[in-house]
Amino acid sequence: MDFTFTEEQVMLRDAMSRLLGQHYDFDQRQQIVHSSAGRSERVWRQFRDMGLLHAPFPEAVGGFGGKASDLVLLAELLGEHLVVEPYLPSILLTGRALARVDGHAGALGWLERLMEGSALGALAHEEGHGTADITRIATELIPTDDGLLLNGEKRLVLGGTDADVLLVTARLPDGALAMLLVDPTLRGVGMECYSTIDGRRAANIRFENVRLAPDALIQSNADKAIQDIVHDALLALSAEAVGAMAALLTASVQYAGTRKQFGVPISSFQAIAHRLADMKLAYVKARSTLFYTAALIESGRAEPRDYSLLKAQAGRLGRAIAESAVQIHGGVGTTDEVSVGHHLKRILAIEAMFGPSEYHLRLVGASSVSAASAAPRREAMEA
Amino acid sequence: MHIDFSDELQAFRREVGEFLDAAPTAAIREAGKKTTSVFAPFKEVMEWHRILHAKGWSAPAWPVEHGGTGWSVEQRYIFAEEHWKRDLPPLLPNGLQMVGPLIMELGTEEQKRRYLPGILSGEDYWTQGYSEPNAGSDLASLACSAVSDGDDYVINGQKIWTTLAHEANRMFMLVRTSREARKQAGITFLLLDRMDYPGMVVRPIVGLDGLVEQCEVFFDNVRVPKSGRVGAENDGWSVAKQLLKHERGGTALSPMLRRKMTLIQQAVRSAPSPNGGVLADDPVFQRDLGEIEAELVSYEAYERMILTNHPIGSDPGMPSLNKIMSTELTQQLGALQVRVAGLWAVPSQVNALTVASGIDPIGDMFDLTAMPFYLNARATSIYAGTNEIQRDLLARTLHAA
């Protein structure tokens, strides 16, 4: 059993942590959020120069690794620093999906551009159920004589606003799922753009009789590929939530130790002390689960329920920590001016995406019942 | 990051499984199935202890020089898993996990020679004499006194929550030897080599589950040799704190909790839901079960962080984190088992729960054990430092960091 990062991973994490410490403190982050682009080209270049845009990909496609622990390492820091750059949609979701596609020149070309930082991608997958269940996909892709016809609507497409390419999931007439690449400027693509509560840009995207060339289809029979994307998303979002929890715990311990009421630090009150203890318990549970799940994935032993369990714990424990952090900060915690409320909003957004905790908990419960071996019971009563 | 599922470990698992299938007597098996506490039925668990000792497997966590197995963390986990899978009674913790490691660390050579073999073999059972009626969470205010008299101490006072003292042949205890300085500085740690010293009286206490697990012990001018002292006179508080480490960490608890969960997950497939049908198909129940399953996996993960010395598991708050998590989960599982047993949890069945009673339970073994387990588990958040005290300690480690 080994749940530690390698030396190389620790070096990467330290470098990224230093970069974010210098260029992504809370005030700098707020400036970026309130800028017209809502993201920073400069930071993206720094990410590229540090190799972060290559880091989560297998060596076969020019990356540095792409193991589960790489995703965990990167996403934890993104969460801790409230990073709004489109790393999740463009690199982790779109990029890693493209890296799994076999022998499609267009897909590999886009992947190279994403890794170079010369283009941005977005995953157009969610349709409004707020679920990890890929069988809900209703967007239709119909082969025609000269190409393909796309119809449907995608919701909360992160980074969709300024993506150069959309990775779209859709259903073929035979019921199988497909992945395709769509140019967002094509006729029939309608975009409703907005900012999210957690400082990101996103879009609802409508596809109305969008005509596509045949090579837009990068993978048919893509059920497994799309499931893999969802699993990546669950892992990365959970790791982000855990990173946010670390920041929330640190901020709350510090605040409670310095804020005085009745002439003493509020941390000296048992009600506050126990709240902090509960936050630490929640954090340790969530982070242990995160590393344990990453180790299961890297040992080839992860089942869908393991991802669900992680997402559920990250969501519910994260929310508990974030709400406690706001409470401990008192009035100031309810303002836009300190980071804790922003971490809370990020965790709430994570909760909403790819299935909330309650959804995943039910999956975990149902799967644990069907996995348990059957044993006759209450024979005494029936006899 | 990885988890080892190598062929060698699978072979080890088979070897362990074959022994555990063959070695226990019918009475030991029955005692295991009827275990509703950390403390299994005494006679049978000590018999099982001696069988495991003969095999060389009674103390997986001990160093090899003292009779440990030399197993890796993975092997110890596998042993615990296979042991629990068969519902065998867990060896009592007082000797192997508490006073044994303490004697190894702080005892004299004579004490090690004299006491470790009996702990390892299961000849001896040690009860713990810490709490008193007026010294629970505030343990340092204990009053049971030991007065120096030549080569002896003369003890007067009372201890309570001395687990299975009515079965014990030895006792480790804290006594007050000075009232001059601060209260922590006047405490001494003693090993009592007998429970039948003149002036010692043990009174069993019946618990909520109807079983005797706890006792009171009264001391009336009890004369014991000073050779049983561990550490210096008046330095017993630091000795005891050392022991608390052993009490709160270092062993694999999660396989027990996992076994409990597996039994629950099997039971729900035929347990009636108040909404009709069986609980396994009830969406509300599935969600609730999912939450406790998730909490269990998180604890399993955390325990692995501790056992592999991961930074998360080496945090100064670890003993408190581990104690709170494991006991709250125990209580959640107890409540869940009672919920699943439903009406069958209500009959009072102390007699049927007694090993070799020959009395068939109303319902099955799951139903029989549900309520006693739940009731016994109320104590888990109280003993070994209440969970409120643990939260105080944990919060203190946060500010120190």
CSV table of N, CA and C in Angstrom, one decimal, chain A residues 178-240:
chain,number,residue,atom,x,y,z
A,178,ALA,N,-22.1,8.8,-28.9
A,178,ALA,CA,-21.0,9.2,-29.7
A,178,ALA,C,-20.3,10.5,-29.2
A,179,MET,N,-19.1,10.7,-29.5
A,179,MET,CA,-18.4,11.9,-29.2
A,179,MET,C,-18.0,12.6,-30.5
A,180,LEU,N,-18.2,13.9,-30.5
A,180,LEU,CA,-17.9,14.7,-31.8
A,180,LEU,C,-17.3,16.0,-31.4
A,181,LEU,N,-16.6,16.5,-32.4
A,181,LEU,CA,-16.0,17.9,-32.2
A,181,LEU,C,-16.8,18.8,-33.0
A,182,VAL,N,-17.2,19.9,-32.4
A,182,VAL,CA,-18.1,20.9,-33.1
A,182,VAL,C,-17.4,22.3,-33.0
A,183,ASP,N,-17.4,23.0,-34.1
A,183,ASP,CA,-16.9,24.3,-34.2
A,183,ASP,C,-18.1,25.2,-33.6
A,184,PRO,N,-17.9,26.0,-32.6
A,184,PRO,CA,-19.0,26.7,-32.0
A,184,PRO,C,-19.5,27.9,-32.8
A,185,THR,N,-18.8,28.2,-33.9
A,185,THR,CA,-19.2,29.3,-34.8
A,185,THR,C,-20.1,28.8,-35.9
A,186,LEU,N,-20.4,27.5,-36.0
A,186,LEU,CA,-21.2,26.9,-37.1
A,186,LEU,C,-22.6,27.5,-37.0
A,187,ARG,N,-23.3,27.5,-38.1
A,187,ARG,CA,-24.7,27.8,-38.2
A,187,ARG,C,-25.5,26.8,-37.4
A,188,GLY,N,-26.4,27.3,-36.6
A,188,GLY,CA,-27.3,26.4,-35.8
A,188,GLY,C,-26.8,26.2,-34.4
A,189,VAL,N,-25.6,26.8,-34.1
A,189,VAL,CA,-25.1,26.7,-32.7
A,189,VAL,C,-25.5,28.0,-32.0
A,190,GLY,N,-26.4,27.9,-31.0
A,190,GLY,CA,-26.8,29.1,-30.3
A,190,GLY,C,-26.3,29.0,-28.8
A,191,MET,N,-25.8,30.2,-28.4
A,191,MET,CA,-25.1,30.1,-27.1
A,191,MET,C,-25.7,31.2,-26.2
A,192,GLU,N,-26.1,30.8,-25.0
A,192,GLU,CA,-26.5,31.7,-23.9
A,192,GLU,C,-25.4,31.7,-22.9
A,193,CYS,N,-24.7,32.9,-22.8
A,193,CYS,CA,-23.5,32.9,-22.0
A,193,CYS,C,-23.8,33.6,-20.6
A,194,TYR,N,-23.2,33.1,-19.6
A,194,TYR,CA,-23.4,33.7,-18.3
A,194,TYR,C,-22.2,33.4,-17.4
A,195,SER,N,-22.1,34.1,-16.3
A,195,SER,CA,-21.1,33.8,-15.2
A,195,SER,C,-21.8,32.9,-14.2
A,196,THR,N,-20.9,32.1,-13.5
A,196,THR,CA,-21.5,31.2,-12.5
A,196,THR,C,-21.2,31.8,-11.1
A,197,ILE,N,-21.9,31.3,-10.1
A,197,ILE,CA,-21.7,31.8,-8.7
A,197,ILE,C,-20.2,31.7,-8.3
A,198,ASP,N,-19.5,30.7,-8.9
A,198,ASP,CA,-18.1,30.5,-8.4
A,198,ASP,C,-17.1,31.1,-9.4
A,199,GLY,N,-17.5,32.2,-10.1
A,199,GLY,CA,-16.6,33.0,-10.8
A,199,GLY,C,-16.1,32.5,-12.1
A,200,ARG,N,-16.9,31.6,-12.7
A,200,ARG,CA,-16.5,31.0,-14.0
A,200,ARG,C,-17.4,31.5,-15.1
A,201,ARG,N,-17.0,31.3,-16.3
A,201,ARG,CA,-17.8,31.6,-17.5
A,201,ARG,C,-18.4,30.3,-18.0
A,202,ALA,N,-19.7,30.3,-18.3
A,202,ALA,CA,-20.3,29.1,-18.8
A,202,ALA,C,-21.3,29.4,-19.8
A,203,ALA,N,-21.9,28.4,-20.5
A,203,ALA,CA,-22.9,28.7,-21.5
A,203,ALA,C,-23.9,27.5,-21.5
A,204,ASN,N,-25.2,27.9,-21.9
A,204,ASN,CA,-26.1,26.9,-22.3
A,204,ASN,C,-26.0,26.9,-23.9
A,205,ILE,N,-25.9,25.8,-24.4
A,205,ILE,CA,-25.6,25.7,-25.9
A,205,ILE,C,-26.7,24.9,-26.6
A,206,ARG,N,-27.4,25.5,-27.6
A,206,ARG,CA,-28.4,24.9,-28.3
A,206,ARG,C,-27.9,24.5,-29.7
A,207,PHE,N,-28.1,23.2,-30.1
A,207,PHE,CA,-27.7,22.8,-31.4
A,207,PHE,C,-29.0,22.6,-32.2
A,208,GLU,N,-29.2,23.4,-33.3
A,208,GLU,CA,-30.4,23.3,-34.1
A,208,GLU,C,-30.1,22.9,-35.5
A,209,ASN,N,-30.3,21.7,-35.8
A,209,ASN,CA,-30.0,21.2,-37.2
A,209,ASN,C,-28.6,21.6,-37.6
A,210,VAL,N,-27.7,21.4,-36.7
A,210,VAL,CA,-26.3,21.7,-37.1
A,210,VAL,C,-25.7,20.7,-38.0
A,211,ARG,N,-25.3,21.1,-39.2
A,211,ARG,CA,-24.7,20.2,-40.2
A,211,ARG,C,-23.2,20.1,-40.0
A,212,LEU,N,-22.8,18.8,-39.9
A,212,LEU,CA,-21.4,18.6,-39.6
A,212,LEU,C,-20.8,17.7,-40.6
A,213,ALA,N,-19.5,17.8,-40.9
A,213,ALA,CA,-18.8,16.9,-41.8
A,213,ALA,C,-18.6,15.6,-41.1
A,214,PRO,N,-18.5,14.5,-41.9
A,214,PRO,CA,-18.4,13.1,-41.3
A,214,PRO,C,-17.3,13.0,-40.3
A,215,ASP,N,-16.2,13.7,-40.5
A,215,ASP,CA,-15.0,13.5,-39.6
A,215,ASP,C,-15.2,14.3,-38.3
A,216,ALA,N,-16.4,15.0,-38.1
A,216,ALA,CA,-16.6,15.6,-36.8
A,216,ALA,C,-16.8,14.5,-35.7
A,217,LEU,N,-17.3,13.3,-36.2
A,217,LEU,CA,-17.5,12.2,-35.3
A,217,LEU,C,-16.2,11.6,-35.0
A,218,ILE,N,-15.7,11.8,-33.8
A,218,ILE,CA,-14.4,11.2,-33.4
A,218,ILE,C,-14.5,9.8,-32.8
A,219,GLN,N,-15.7,9.5,-32.2
A,219,GLN,CA,-15.9,8.2,-31.7
A,219,GLN,C,-17.3,7.8,-31.6
A,220,SER,N,-17.7,6.7,-32.3
A,220,SER,CA,-19.0,6.1,-32.1
A,220,SER,C,-18.9,5.0,-31.1
A,221,ASN,N,-19.9,4.4,-30.6
A,221,ASN,CA,-19.9,3.4,-29.5
A,221,ASN,C,-19.0,4.0,-28.4
A,222,ALA,N,-19.3,5.2,-28.0
A,222,ALA,CA,-18.4,5.9,-27.1
A,222,ALA,C,-18.9,5.8,-25.6
A,223,ASP,N,-19.7,4.9,-25.3
A,223,ASP,CA,-20.3,4.8,-23.9
A,223,ASP,C,-19.1,4.7,-22.9
A,224,LYS,N,-18.2,3.8,-23.2
A,224,LYS,CA,-17.1,3.7,-22.2
A,224,LYS,C,-16.2,5.0,-22.1
A,225,ALA,N,-16.0,5.6,-23.3
A,225,ALA,CA,-15.2,6.8,-23.4
A,225,ALA,C,-15.8,7.9,-22.6
A,226,ILE,N,-17.2,8.0,-22.7
A,226,ILE,CA,-17.9,9.1,-22.0
A,226,ILE,C,-17.9,8.8,-20.5
A,227,GLN,N,-18.1,7.5,-20.2
A,227,GLN,CA,-18.0,7.1,-18.8
A,227,GLN,C,-16.7,7.5,-18.2
A,228,ASP,N,-15.6,7.3,-19.0
A,228,ASP,CA,-14.3,7.7,-18.5
A,228,ASP,C,-14.2,9.2,-18.2
A,229,ILE,N,-14.8,10.0,-19.1
A,229,ILE,CA,-14.8,11.4,-18.9
A,229,ILE,C,-15.5,11.8,-17.6
A,230,VAL,N,-16.6,11.1,-17.4
A,230,VAL,CA,-17.4,11.4,-16.2
A,230,VAL,C,-16.6,11.0,-15.0
A,231,HIS,N,-15.9,9.9,-15.0
A,231,HIS,CA,-15.0,9.5,-13.9
A,231,HIS,C,-13.9,10.5,-13.7
A,232,ASP,N,-13.3,11.0,-14.7
A,232,ASP,CA,-12.3,12.0,-14.6
A,232,ASP,C,-12.9,13.2,-13.9
A,233,ALA,N,-14.1,13.6,-14.3
A,233,ALA,CA,-14.7,14.8,-13.7
A,233,ALA,C,-15.0,14.6,-12.3
A,234,LEU,N,-15.5,13.4,-11.9
A,234,LEU,CA,-15.8,13.1,-10.5
A,234,LEU,C,-14.5,13.2,-9.7
A,235,LEU,N,-13.5,12.6,-10.2
A,235,LEU,CA,-12.2,12.6,-9.4
A,235,LEU,C,-11.6,14.0,-9.3
A,236,ALA,N,-11.6,14.8,-10.4
A,236,ALA,CA,-11.0,16.1,-10.4
A,236,ALA,C,-11.9,17.1,-9.5
A,237,LEU,N,-13.2,17.0,-9.7
A,237,LEU,CA,-14.0,17.9,-8.9
A,237,LEU,C,-13.9,17.6,-7.4
A,238,SER,N,-13.9,16.3,-7.1
A,238,SER,CA,-13.7,15.9,-5.7
A,238,SER,C,-12.4,16.4,-5.1
A,239,ALA,N,-11.3,16.3,-5.9
A,239,ALA,CA,-10.0,16.8,-5.5
A,239,ALA,C,-10.0,18.3,-5.3
A,240,GLU,N,-10.7,19.0,-6.2
A,240,GLU,CA,-10.9,20.4,-6.0
A,240,GLU,C,-11.6,20.8,-4.7
